[in-house]
Structure formats: structure tokens, C-alpha cells
PDB file of N, CA and C in Angstrom:
ATOM      1  N   UNK A   1       0.851  -1.165   0.000  1.00 38.00           N
ATOM      2  CA  UNK A   1       0.000   0.000   0.000  1.00 38.00           C
ATOM      3  C   UNK A   1       0.896   1.227   0.000  1.00 38.00           C
ATOM      4  N   UNK A   2       0.486   2.258  -0.718  1.00 40.00           N
ATOM      5  CA  UNK A   2       1.202   3.517  -0.636  1.00 40.00           C
ATOM      6  C   UNK A   2       0.218   4.662  -0.635  1.00 40.00           C
ATOM      7  N   UNK A   3       0.684   5.803  -0.166  1.00 44.00           N
ATOM      8  CA  UNK A   3      -0.164   6.988  -0.039  1.00 44.00           C
ATOM      9  C   UNK A   3       0.548   8.138  -0.715  1.00 44.00           C
ATOM     10  N   UNK A   4      -0.138   8.848  -1.577  1.00 44.00           N
ATOM     11  CA  UNK A   4       0.445   9.958  -2.311  1.00 44.00           C
ATOM     12  C   UNK A   4      -0.565  11.076  -2.413  1.00 44.00           C
ATOM     13  N   UNK A   5      -0.093  12.301  -2.363  1.00 43.00           N
ATOM     14  CA  UNK A   5      -0.960  13.433  -2.651  1.00 43.00           C
ATOM     15  C   UNK A   5      -0.970  13.613  -4.160  1.00 43.00           C
ATOM     16  N   UNK A   6      -2.123  13.451  -4.793  1.00 43.00           N
ATOM     17  CA  UNK A   6      -2.162  13.488  -6.252  1.00 43.00           C
ATOM     18  C   UNK A   6      -1.950  14.881  -6.808  1.00 43.00           C
ATOM     19  N   UNK A   7      -2.071  15.901  -5.989  1.00 40.00           N
ATOM     20  CA  UNK A   7      -1.831  17.258  -6.466  1.00 40.00           C
ATOM     21  C   UNK A   7      -0.329  17.529  -6.543  1.00 40.00           C
ATOM     22  N   UNK A   8       0.424  17.098  -5.541  1.00 39.00           N
ATOM     23  CA  UNK A   8       1.844  17.431  -5.449  1.00 39.00           C
ATOM     24  C   UNK A   8       2.772  16.395  -6.065  1.00 39.00           C
ATOM     25  N   UNK A   9       2.375  15.149  -6.110  1.00 44.00           N
ATOM     26  CA  UNK A   9       3.260  14.078  -6.550  1.00 44.00           C
ATOM     27  C   UNK A   9       2.726  13.430  -7.813  1.00 44.00           C
ATOM     28  N   UNK A  10       3.630  12.996  -8.661  1.00 46.00           N
ATOM     29  CA  UNK A  10       3.215  12.234  -9.827  1.00 46.00           C
ATOM     30  C   UNK A  10       2.843  10.831  -9.405  1.00 46.00           C
ATOM     31  N   UNK A  11       1.831  10.270 -10.028  1.00 50.00           N
ATOM     32  CA  UNK A  11       1.418   8.903  -9.708  1.00 50.00           C
ATOM     33  C   UNK A  11       1.849   8.000 -10.839  1.00 50.00           C
ATOM     34  N   UNK A  12       2.099   6.752 -10.515  1.00 56.00           N
ATOM     35  CA  UNK A  12       2.490   5.774 -11.518  1.00 56.00           C
ATOM     36  C   UNK A  12       1.558   4.572 -11.447  1.00 56.00           C
ATOM     37  N   UNK A  13       1.532   3.815 -12.520  1.00 57.00           N
ATOM     38  CA  UNK A  13       0.792   2.557 -12.538  1.00 57.00           C
ATOM     39  C   UNK A  13      -0.691   2.713 -12.271  1.00 57.00           C
ATOM     40  N   UNK A  14      -1.185   1.891 -11.344  1.00 57.00           N
ATOM     41  CA  UNK A  14      -2.609   1.840 -11.031  1.00 57.00           C
ATOM     42  C   UNK A  14      -3.124   3.187 -10.553  1.00 57.00           C
ATOM     43  N   UNK A  15      -2.331   3.893  -9.761  1.00 59.00           N
ATOM     44  CA  UNK A  15      -2.764   5.194  -9.243  1.00 59.00           C
ATOM     45  C   UNK A  15      -2.876   6.216 -10.363  1.00 59.00           C
ATOM     46  N   UNK A  16      -1.985   6.154 -11.349  1.00 64.00           N
ATOM     47  CA  UNK A  16      -2.035   7.108 -12.461  1.00 64.00           C
ATOM     48  C   UNK A  16      -3.314   6.931 -13.266  1.00 64.00           C
ATOM     49  N   UNK A  17      -3.667   5.689 -13.566  1.00 65.00           N
ATOM     50  CA  UNK A  17      -4.893   5.399 -14.310  1.00 65.00           C
ATOM     51  C   UNK A  17      -6.108   5.945 -13.582  1.00 65.00           C
ATOM     52  N   UNK A  18      -6.221   5.628 -12.310  1.00 74.00           N
ATOM     53  CA  UNK A  18      -7.402   6.052 -11.571  1.00 74.00           C
ATOM     54  C   UNK A  18      -7.366   7.537 -11.231  1.00 74.00           C
ATOM     55  N   UNK A  19      -6.183   8.139 -11.147  1.00 79.00           N
ATOM     56  CA  UNK A  19      -6.100   9.587 -10.940  1.00 79.00           C
ATOM     57  C   UNK A  19      -6.717  10.308 -12.126  1.00 79.00           C
ATOM     58  N   UNK A  20      -6.403   9.852 -13.332  1.00 80.00           N
ATOM     59  CA  UNK A  20      -7.018  10.443 -14.524  1.00 80.00           C
ATOM     60  C   UNK A  20      -8.527  10.240 -14.507  1.00 80.00           C
ATOM     61  N   UNK A  21      -8.964   9.054 -14.093  1.00 81.00           N
ATOM     62  CA  UNK A  21     -10.398   8.774 -14.030  1.00 81.00           C
ATOM     63  C   UNK A  21     -11.072   9.637 -12.973  1.00 81.00           C
ATOM     64  N   UNK A  22     -10.402   9.843 -11.830  1.00 85.00           N
ATOM     65  CA  UNK A  22     -10.960  10.700 -10.783  1.00 85.00           C
ATOM     66  C   UNK A  22     -11.112  12.125 -11.295  1.00 85.00           C
ATOM     67  N   UNK A  23     -10.090  12.634 -11.941  1.00 85.00           N
ATOM     68  CA  UNK A  23     -10.163  14.007 -12.465  1.00 85.00           C
ATOM     69  C   UNK A  23     -11.299  14.154 -13.470  1.00 85.00           C
ATOM     70  N   UNK A  24     -11.462  13.159 -14.329  1.00 85.00           N
ATOM     71  CA  UNK A  24     -12.548  13.197 -15.310  1.00 85.00           C
ATOM     72  C   UNK A  24     -13.908  13.147 -14.611  1.00 85.00           C
ATOM     73  N   UNK A  25     -14.057  12.257 -13.636  1.00 83.00           N
ATOM     74  CA  UNK A  25     -15.303  12.137 -12.880  1.00 83.00           C
ATOM     75  C   UNK A  25     -15.654  13.458 -12.207  1.00 83.00           C
ATOM     76  N   UNK A  26     -14.682  14.065 -11.539  1.00 85.00           N
ATOM     77  CA  UNK A  26     -14.941  15.324 -10.837  1.00 85.00           C
ATOM     78  C   UNK A  26     -15.267  16.446 -11.809  1.00 85.00           C
ATOM     79  N   UNK A  27     -14.546  16.522 -12.909  1.00 87.00           N
ATOM     80  CA  UNK A  27     -14.802  17.580 -13.890  1.00 87.00           C
ATOM     81  C   UNK A  27     -16.202  17.482 -14.479  1.00 87.00           C
ATOM     82  N   UNK A  28     -16.630  16.255 -14.768  1.00 88.00           N
ATOM     83  CA  UNK A  28     -17.922  16.062 -15.421  1.00 88.00           C
ATOM     84  C   UNK A  28     -19.107  16.106 -14.461  1.00 88.00           C
ATOM     85  N   UNK A  29     -18.944  15.561 -13.257  1.00 84.00           N
ATOM     86  CA  UNK A  29     -20.096  15.391 -12.369  1.00 84.00           C
ATOM     87  C   UNK A  29     -20.039  16.182 -11.070  1.00 84.00           C
ATOM     88  N   UNK A  30     -18.849  16.526 -10.625  1.00 83.00           N
ATOM     89  CA  UNK A  30     -18.682  17.242  -9.352  1.00 83.00           C
ATOM     90  C   UNK A  30     -17.668  18.374  -9.521  1.00 83.00           C
ATOM     91  N   UNK A  31     -17.959  19.347 -10.392  1.00 88.00           N
ATOM     92  CA  UNK A  31     -16.963  20.383 -10.701  1.00 88.00           C
ATOM     93  C   UNK A  31     -16.503  21.189  -9.493  1.00 88.00           C
ATOM     94  N   UNK A  32     -17.330  21.296  -8.460  1.00 84.00           N
ATOM     95  CA  UNK A  32     -16.903  22.047  -7.276  1.00 84.00           C
ATOM     96  C   UNK A  32     -15.807  21.310  -6.509  1.00 84.00           C
ATOM     97  N   UNK A  33     -15.619  20.026  -6.773  1.00 83.00           N
ATOM     98  CA  UNK A  33     -14.598  19.240  -6.076  1.00 83.00           C
ATOM     99  C   UNK A  33     -13.299  19.102  -6.864  1.00 83.00           C
ATOM    100  N   UNK A  34     -13.263  19.563  -8.104  1.00 81.00           N
ATOM    101  CA  UNK A  34     -12.094  19.288  -8.938  1.00 81.00           C
ATOM    102  C   UNK A  34     -10.821  19.971  -8.460  1.00 81.00           C
ATOM    103  N   UNK A  35     -10.937  21.033  -7.668  1.00 82.00           N
ATOM    104  CA  UNK A  35      -9.746  21.713  -7.158  1.00 82.00           C
ATOM    105  C   UNK A  35      -9.397  21.309  -5.730  1.00 82.00           C
ATOM    106  N   UNK A  36     -10.112  20.328  -5.198  1.00 84.00           N
ATOM    107  CA  UNK A  36      -9.819  19.834  -3.852  1.00 84.00           C
ATOM    108  C   UNK A  36      -8.498  19.063  -3.865  1.00 84.00           C
ATOM    109  N   UNK A  37      -7.917  18.910  -2.705  1.00 85.00           N
ATOM    110  CA  UNK A  37      -6.695  18.114  -2.550  1.00 85.00           C
ATOM    111  C   UNK A  37      -7.106  16.697  -2.139  1.00 85.00           C
ATOM    112  N   UNK A  38      -6.478  15.702  -2.757  1.00 86.00           N
ATOM    113  CA  UNK A  38      -6.831  14.303  -2.527  1.00 86.00           C
ATOM    114  C   UNK A  38      -5.580  13.487  -2.235  1.00 86.00           C
ATOM    115  N   UNK A  39      -5.682  12.570  -1.303  1.00 87.00           N
ATOM    116  CA  UNK A  39      -4.649  11.559  -1.069  1.00 87.00           C
ATOM    117  C   UNK A  39      -5.100  10.283  -1.750  1.00 87.00           C
ATOM    118  N   UNK A  40      -4.147   9.484  -2.177  1.00 87.00           N
ATOM    119  CA  UNK A  40      -4.483   8.207  -2.808  1.00 87.00           C
ATOM    120  C   UNK A  40      -3.790   7.072  -2.055  1.00 87.00           C
ATOM    121  N   UNK A  41      -4.538   6.010  -1.809  1.00 89.00           N
ATOM    122  CA  UNK A  41      -4.022   4.775  -1.215  1.00 89.00           C
ATOM    123  C   UNK A  41      -4.341   3.641  -2.181  1.00 89.00           C
ATOM    124  N   UNK A  42      -3.360   2.804  -2.454  1.00 88.00           N
ATOM    125  CA  UNK A  42      -3.547   1.678  -3.363  1.00 88.00           C
ATOM    126  C   UNK A  42      -3.146   0.407  -2.629  1.00 88.00           C
ATOM    127  N   UNK A  43      -4.005  -0.606  -2.704  1.00 90.00           N
ATOM    128  CA  UNK A  43      -3.692  -1.874  -2.054  1.00 90.00           C
ATOM    129  C   UNK A  43      -4.328  -3.016  -2.841  1.00 90.00           C
ATOM    130  N   UNK A  44      -3.628  -4.136  -2.913  1.00 90.00           N
ATOM    131  CA  UNK A  44      -4.193  -5.346  -3.505  1.00 90.00           C
ATOM    132  C   UNK A  44      -4.765  -6.172  -2.362  1.00 90.00           C
ATOM    133  N   UNK A  45      -5.995  -6.582  -2.529  1.00 90.00           N
ATOM    134  CA  UNK A  45      -6.741  -7.241  -1.456  1.00 90.00           C
ATOM    135  C   UNK A  45      -7.182  -8.624  -1.917  1.00 90.00           C
ATOM    136  N   UNK A  46      -7.071  -9.587  -1.033  1.00 90.00           N
ATOM    137  CA  UNK A  46      -7.548 -10.945  -1.319  1.00 90.00           C
ATOM    138  C   UNK A  46      -9.023 -11.027  -0.930  1.00 90.00           C
ATOM    139  N   UNK A  47      -9.820 -11.590  -1.819  1.00 88.00           N
ATOM    140  CA  UNK A  47     -11.233 -11.798  -1.523  1.00 88.00           C
ATOM    141  C   UNK A  47     -11.340 -12.861  -0.434  1.00 88.00           C
ATOM    142  N   UNK A  48     -12.143 -12.581   0.584  1.00 86.00           N
ATOM    143  CA  UNK A  48     -12.285 -13.519   1.696  1.00 86.00           C
ATOM    144  C   UNK A  48     -13.698 -13.415   2.258  1.00 86.00           C
ATOM    145  N   UNK A  49     -14.072 -14.357   3.131  1.00 83.00           N
ATOM    146  CA  UNK A  49     -15.408 -14.305   3.735  1.00 83.00           C
ATOM    147  C   UNK A  49     -15.651 -13.043   4.561  1.00 83.00           C
ATOM    148  N   UNK A  50     -14.581 -12.391   5.046  1.00 81.00           N
ATOM    149  CA  UNK A  50     -14.784 -11.195   5.868  1.00 81.00           C
ATOM    150  C   UNK A  50     -14.890  -9.917   5.033  1.00 81.00           C
ATOM    151  N   UNK A  51     -14.742 -10.039   3.712  1.00 85.00           N
ATOM    152  CA  UNK A  51     -14.894  -8.875   2.842  1.00 85.00           C
ATOM    153  C   UNK A  51     -16.321  -8.344   2.954  1.00 85.00           C
ATOM    154  N   UNK A  52     -16.450  -7.054   3.089  1.00 84.00           N
ATOM    155  CA  UNK A  52     -17.771  -6.433   3.252  1.00 84.00           C
ATOM    156  C   UNK A  52     -18.687  -6.840   2.093  1.00 84.00           C
ATOM    157  N   UNK A  53     -19.935  -7.223   2.387  1.00 86.00           N
ATOM    158  CA  UNK A  53     -20.870  -7.667   1.342  1.00 86.00           C
ATOM    159  C   UNK A  53     -21.083  -6.623   0.242  1.00 86.00           C
ATOM    160  N   UNK A  54     -21.055  -5.349   0.579  1.00 84.00           N
ATOM    161  CA  UNK A  54     -21.216  -4.292  -0.426  1.00 84.00           C
ATOM    162  C   UNK A  54     -20.114  -4.375  -1.476  1.00 84.00           C
ATOM    163  N   UNK A  55     -18.886  -4.581  -1.036  1.00 84.00           N
ATOM    164  CA  UNK A  55     -17.777  -4.708  -1.983  1.00 84.00           C
ATOM    165  C   UNK A  55     -17.843  -6.025  -2.738  1.00 84.00           C
ATOM    166  N   UNK A  56     -18.179  -7.094  -2.050  1.00 86.00           N
ATOM    167  CA  UNK A  56     -18.241  -8.406  -2.687  1.00 86.00           C
ATOM    168  C   UNK A  56     -19.237  -8.406  -3.850  1.00 86.00           C
ATOM    169  N   UNK A  57     -20.368  -7.722  -3.676  1.00 89.00           N
ATOM    170  CA  UNK A  57     -21.383  -7.671  -4.740  1.00 89.00           C
ATOM    171  C   UNK A  57     -20.877  -6.942  -5.978  1.00 89.00           C
ATOM    172  N   UNK A  58     -19.898  -6.077  -5.825  1.00 90.00           N
ATOM    173  CA  UNK A  58     -19.406  -5.292  -6.956  1.00 90.00           C
ATOM    174  C   UNK A  58     -18.304  -6.000  -7.737  1.00 90.00           C
ATOM    175  N   UNK A  59     -17.840  -7.127  -7.232  1.00 92.00           N
ATOM    176  CA  UNK A  59     -16.761  -7.867  -7.882  1.00 92.00           C
ATOM    177  C   UNK A  59     -17.322  -9.029  -8.688  1.00 92.00           C
ATOM    178  N   UNK A  60     -16.680  -9.371  -9.809  1.00 92.00           N
ATOM    179  CA  UNK A  60     -17.111 -10.550 -10.561  1.00 92.00           C
ATOM    180  C   UNK A  60     -16.937 -11.817  -9.722  1.00 92.00           C
ATOM    181  N   UNK A  61     -17.787 -12.789  -9.952  1.00 90.00           N
ATOM    182  CA  UNK A  61     -17.714 -14.068  -9.240  1.00 90.00           C
ATOM    183  C   UNK A  61     -16.390 -14.747  -9.586  1.00 90.00           C
ATOM    184  N   UNK A  62     -15.755 -15.313  -8.574  1.00 89.00           N
ATOM    185  CA  UNK A  62     -14.529 -16.068  -8.794  1.00 89.00           C
ATOM    186  C   UNK A  62     -13.244 -15.266  -8.675  1.00 89.00           C
ATOM    187  N   UNK A  63     -13.332 -13.992  -8.431  1.00 89.00           N
ATOM    188  CA  UNK A  63     -12.134 -13.160  -8.286  1.00 89.00           C
ATOM    189  C   UNK A  63     -11.453 -13.492  -6.961  1.00 89.00           C
ATOM    190  N   UNK A  64     -10.144 -13.760  -6.999  1.00 90.00           N
ATOM    191  CA  UNK A  64      -9.410 -14.064  -5.770  1.00 90.00           C
ATOM    192  C   UNK A  64      -8.738 -12.833  -5.182  1.00 90.00           C
ATOM    193  N   UNK A  65      -8.220 -11.956  -6.047  1.00 92.00           N
ATOM    194  CA  UNK A  65      -7.563 -10.728  -5.593  1.00 92.00           C
ATOM    195  C   UNK A  65      -8.041  -9.574  -6.459  1.00 92.00           C
ATOM    196  N   UNK A  66      -8.057  -8.404  -5.866  1.00 93.00           N
ATOM    197  CA  UNK A  66      -8.396  -7.205  -6.623  1.00 93.00           C
ATOM    198  C   UNK A  66      -7.621  -6.036  -6.037  1.00 93.00           C
ATOM    199  N   UNK A  67      -7.567  -4.960  -6.788  1.00 91.00           N
ATOM    200  CA  UNK A  67      -6.887  -3.756  -6.330  1.00 91.00           C
ATOM    201  C   UNK A  67      -7.929  -2.730  -5.949  1.00 91.00           C
ATOM    202  N   UNK A  68      -7.744  -2.127  -4.788  1.00 90.00           N
ATOM    203  CA  UNK A  68      -8.625  -1.056  -4.334  1.00 90.00           C
ATOM    204  C   UNK A  68      -7.814   0.235  -4.297  1.00 90.00           C
ATOM    205  N   UNK A  69      -8.319   1.259  -4.967  1.00 89.00           N
ATOM    206  CA  UNK A  69      -7.685   2.575  -4.963  1.00 89.00           C
ATOM    207  C   UNK A  69      -8.649   3.533  -4.279  1.00 89.00           C
ATOM    208  N   UNK A  70      -8.207   4.105  -3.160  1.00 89.00           N
ATOM    209  CA  UNK A  70      -9.026   5.055  -2.398  1.00 89.00           C
ATOM    210  C   UNK A  70      -8.467   6.455  -2.557  1.00 89.00           C
ATOM    211  N   UNK A  71      -9.324   7.369  -2.936  1.00 89.00           N
ATOM    212  CA  UNK A  71      -8.971   8.787  -2.945  1.00 89.00           C
ATOM    213  C   UNK A  71      -9.723   9.432  -1.790  1.00 89.00           C
ATOM    214  N   UNK A  72      -8.994  10.052  -0.873  1.00 89.00           N
ATOM    215  CA  UNK A  72      -9.597  10.699   0.290  1.00 89.00           C
ATOM    216  C   UNK A  72      -9.366  12.194   0.195  1.00 89.00           C
ATOM    217  N   UNK A  73     -10.439  12.932   0.309  1.00 87.00           N
ATOM    218  CA  UNK A  73     -10.379  14.391   0.249  1.00 87.00           C
ATOM    219  C   UNK A  73      -9.582  14.911   1.444  1.00 87.00           C
ATOM    220  N   UNK A  74      -8.611  15.791   1.191  1.00 82.00           N
ATOM    221  CA  UNK A  74      -7.802  16.348   2.281  1.00 82.00           C
ATOM    222  C   UNK A  74      -8.518  17.466   3.011  1.00 82.00           C
ATOM    223  N   UNK A  75      -9.254  18.280   2.276  1.00 73.00           N
ATOM    224  CA  UNK A  75      -9.987  19.375   2.907  1.00 73.00           C
ATOM    225  C   UNK A  75     -11.393  18.909   3.202  1.00 73.00           C
ATOM    226  N   UNK A  76     -11.953  19.387   4.268  1.00 60.00           N
ATOM    227  CA  UNK A  76     -13.264  18.903   4.696  1.00 60.00           C
ATOM    228  C   UNK A  76     -14.340  19.942   4.410  1.00 60.00           C
ATOM    229  N   UNK A  77     -14.579  20.205   3.139  1.00 61.00           N
ATOM    230  CA  UNK A  77     -15.566  21.198   2.733  1.00 61.00           C
ATOM    231  C   UNK A  77     -16.975  20.832   3.172  1.00 61.00           C
ATOM    232  N   UNK A  78     -17.234  19.545   3.286  1.00 62.00           N
ATOM    233  CA  UNK A  78     -18.583  19.078   3.585  1.00 62.00           C
ATOM    234  C   UNK A  78     -18.680  18.457   4.977  1.00 62.00           C
ATOM    235  N   UNK A  79     -17.782  18.809   5.876  1.00 72.00           N
ATOM    236  CA  UNK A  79     -17.778  18.221   7.213  1.00 72.00           C
ATOM    237  C   UNK A  79     -16.872  17.008   7.256  1.00 72.00           C
ATOM    238  N   UNK A  80     -17.351  15.871   6.793  1.00 78.00           N
ATOM    239  CA  UNK A  80     -16.546  14.651   6.719  1.00 78.00           C
ATOM    240  C   UNK A  80     -15.830  14.622   5.371  1.00 78.00           C
ATOM    241  N   UNK A  81     -14.599  14.124   5.339  1.00 82.00           N
ATOM    242  CA  UNK A  81     -13.921  14.020   4.043  1.00 82.00           C
ATOM    243  C   UNK A  81     -14.641  13.023   3.138  1.00 82.00           C
ATOM    244  N   UNK A  82     -14.686  13.329   1.867  1.00 85.00           N
ATOM    245  CA  UNK A  82     -15.273  12.417   0.892  1.00 85.00           C
ATOM    246  C   UNK A  82     -14.237  11.386   0.485  1.00 85.00           C
ATOM    247  N   UNK A  83     -14.723  10.220   0.104  1.00 88.00           N
ATOM    248  CA  UNK A  83     -13.857   9.153  -0.378  1.00 88.00           C
ATOM    249  C   UNK A  83     -14.420   8.670  -1.712  1.00 88.00           C
ATOM    250  N   UNK A  84     -13.542   8.565  -2.693  1.00 88.00           N
ATOM    251  CA  UNK A  84     -13.895   7.960  -3.973  1.00 88.00           C
ATOM    252  C   UNK A  84     -13.057   6.694  -4.071  1.00 88.00           C
ATOM    253  N   UNK A  85     -13.706   5.565  -4.370  1.00 90.00           N
ATOM    254  CA  UNK A  85     -12.920   4.343  -4.506  1.00 90.00           C
ATOM    255  C   UNK A  85     -13.144   3.710  -5.867  1.00 90.00           C
ATOM    256  N   UNK A  86     -12.101   3.040  -6.326  1.00 90.00           N
ATOM    257  CA  UNK A  86     -12.131   2.277  -7.561  1.00 90.00           C
ATOM    258  C   UNK A  86     -11.737   0.849  -7.215  1.00 90.00           C
ATOM    259  N   UNK A  87     -12.482  -0.114  -7.726  1.00 92.00           N
ATOM    260  CA  UNK A  87     -12.131  -1.526  -7.592  1.00 92.00           C
ATOM    261  C   UNK A  87     -11.661  -1.998  -8.961  1.00 92.00           C
ATOM    262  N   UNK A  88     -10.433  -2.459  -9.025  1.00 91.00           N
ATOM    263  CA  UNK A  88      -9.805  -2.866 -10.278  1.00 91.00           C
ATOM    264  C   UNK A  88      -9.384  -4.324 -10.199  1.00 91.00           C
ATOM    265  N   UNK A  89      -9.086  -4.905 -11.367  1.00 89.00           N
ATOM    266  CA  UNK A  89      -8.497  -6.235 -11.335  1.00 89.00           C
ATOM    267  C   UNK A  89      -7.116  -6.138 -10.687  1.00 89.00           C
ATOM    268  N   UNK A  90      -6.522  -7.275 -10.389  1.00 88.00           N
ATOM    269  CA  UNK A  90      -5.260  -7.296  -9.644  1.00 88.00           C
ATOM    270  C   UNK A  90      -4.153  -6.512 -10.351  1.00 88.00           C
ATOM    271  N   UNK A  91      -4.144  -6.531 -11.673  1.00 85.00           N
ATOM    272  CA  UNK A  91      -3.113  -5.815 -12.430  1.00 85.00           C
ATOM    273  C   UNK A  91      -3.446  -4.340 -12.627  1.00 85.00           C
ATOM    274  N   UNK A  92      -4.663  -3.946 -12.278  1.00 82.00           N
ATOM    275  CA  UNK A  92      -5.060  -2.551 -12.443  1.00 82.00           C
ATOM    276  C   UNK A  92      -5.433  -2.182 -13.862  1.00 82.00           C
ATOM    277  N   UNK A  93      -5.806  -3.169 -14.661  1.00 82.00           N
ATOM    278  CA  UNK A  93      -6.109  -2.930 -16.069  1.00 82.00           C
ATOM    279  C   UNK A  93      -7.599  -2.815 -16.362  1.00 82.00           C
ATOM    280  N   UNK A  94      -8.432  -3.449 -15.554  1.00 87.00           N
ATOM    281  CA  UNK A  94      -9.881  -3.416 -15.771  1.00 87.00           C
ATOM    282  C   UNK A  94     -10.558  -2.884 -14.521  1.00 87.00           C
ATOM    283  N   UNK A  95     -11.567  -2.051 -14.721  1.00 88.00           N
ATOM    284  CA  UNK A  95     -12.284  -1.493 -13.573  1.00 88.00           C
ATOM    285  C   UNK A  95     -13.551  -2.304 -13.339  1.00 88.00           C
ATOM    286  N   UNK A  96     -13.765  -2.710 -12.086  1.00 91.00           N
ATOM    287  CA  UNK A  96     -14.973  -3.429 -11.703  1.00 91.00           C
ATOM    288  C   UNK A  96     -16.039  -2.474 -11.197  1.00 91.00           C
ATOM    289  N   UNK A  97     -15.628  -1.475 -10.434  1.00 90.00           N
ATOM    290  CA  UNK A  97     -16.605  -0.561  -9.840  1.00 90.00           C
ATOM    291  C   UNK A  97     -15.902   0.707  -9.375  1.00 90.00           C
ATOM    292  N   UNK A  98     -16.699   1.759  -9.223  1.00 88.00           N
ATOM    293  CA  UNK A  98     -16.227   2.986  -8.594  1.00 88.00           C
ATOM    294  C   UNK A  98     -17.408   3.606  -7.888  1.00 88.00           C
ATOM    295  N   UNK A  99     -17.128   4.346  -6.833  1.00 87.00           N
ATOM    296  CA  UNK A  99     -18.213   4.958  -6.077  1.00 87.00           C
ATOM    297  C   UNK A  99     -17.666   6.104  -5.252  1.00 87.00           C
ATOM    298  N   UNK A 100     -18.551   6.977  -4.849  1.00 82.00           N
ATOM    299  CA  UNK A 100     -18.249   8.108  -3.979  1.00 82.00           C
ATOM    300  C   UNK A 100     -18.988   7.865  -2.680  1.00 82.00           C
ATOM    301  N   UNK A 101     -18.298   7.974  -1.556  1.00 75.00           N
ATOM    302  CA  UNK A 101     -18.967   7.766  -0.280  1.00 75.00           C
ATOM    303  C   UNK A 101     -18.349   8.658   0.785  1.00 75.00           C
ATOM    304  N   UNK A 102     -19.080   8.806   1.866  1.00 57.00           N
ATOM    305  CA  UNK A 102     -18.585   9.560   3.006  1.00 57.00           C
ATOM    306  C   UNK A 102     -17.761   8.646   3.888  1.00 57.00           C
ATOM    307  N   UNK A 103     -16.826   9.224   4.650  1.00 50.00           N
ATOM    308  CA  UNK A 103     -15.912   8.425   5.458  1.00 50.00           C
ATOM    309  C   UNK A 103     -16.633   7.473   6.401  1.00 50.00           C
ATOM    310  N   UNK A 104     -17.720   7.911   7.025  1.00 52.00           N
ATOM    311  CA  UNK A 104     -18.400   7.038   7.978  1.00 52.00           C
ATOM    312  C   UNK A 104     -19.041   5.836   7.294  1.00 52.00           C
ATOM    313  N   UNK A 105     -19.147   5.845   5.959  1.00 49.00           N
ATOM    314  CA  UNK A 105     -19.691   4.708   5.225  1.00 49.00           C
ATOM    315  C   UNK A 105     -18.589   3.837   4.640  1.00 49.00           C
ATOM    316  N   UNK A 106     -17.341   4.148   4.941  1.00 47.00           N
ATOM    317  CA  UNK A 106     -16.207   3.436   4.370  1.00 47.00           C
ATOM    318  C   UNK A 106     -16.306   1.949   4.694  1.00 47.00           C
ATOM    319  N   UNK A 107     -16.282   1.118   3.655  1.00 49.00           N
ATOM    320  CA  UNK A 107     -16.437  -0.322   3.838  1.00 49.00           C
ATOM    321  C   UNK A 107     -15.145  -1.075   3.615  1.00 49.00           C
ATOM    322  N   UNK A 108     -14.069  -0.388   3.305  1.00 48.00           N
ATOM    323  CA  UNK A 108     -12.791  -1.042   3.004  1.00 48.00           C
ATOM    324  C   UNK A 108     -12.015  -1.286   4.266  1.00 48.00           C
TER     325      UNK A 108
END
């Protein structure tokens, strides 16, 4: 797992792909958030019985490992920081799901 500020640091690999997707998502659907500061955490996770059911439903059947990329808002414009997550295949090449949620709803 690693953590990077996407505004100040260049991202590589899986984080770079989803950083571009995050910027596009914010520009198109949440323009007031596009200038916010975001941290990114990337981790490969093994599917297990303790995986939250909400996440399990978003993954294809039979997946053993997947990559989760979390973008956490640094500034708290809305009280709680917002979190945008992307669920990718283990190599970070295919996206299974993405969603925007509040920190208290974090299921990862």
C-alpha cells in the first residue's frame, strides 16, 4: 500500500490510471470538487469471507484478488472528508466498480 498526494506528486501505474479517471469524474459530475486536494491509497486485497458484502457484490464471481484505490479528500468542505474508490483487477487494467462515499460509510 502507498499513499500519495495526487496534487503534489506524480502517480504511476494503477494510481495514475485512476487519478485520470478521478479528475474526469470530478470535472464532469462534481466540478466544485475538482480543485480539492486528494490523497491516494492503493492496495491489492484478497477476496475472503470477511470482505464487506457491499464490496463483494461489486466484484465478478470467482475473483481471488483485486486492487482497491481510495482517494480521500484532504480538505473537509462538507464536514466529513469524501472518499472515492475504484475496484480494479489485480493488475489494475480493468475497472470493476467505482463509487463516492462519506468516510463514515467506508467499507474497506
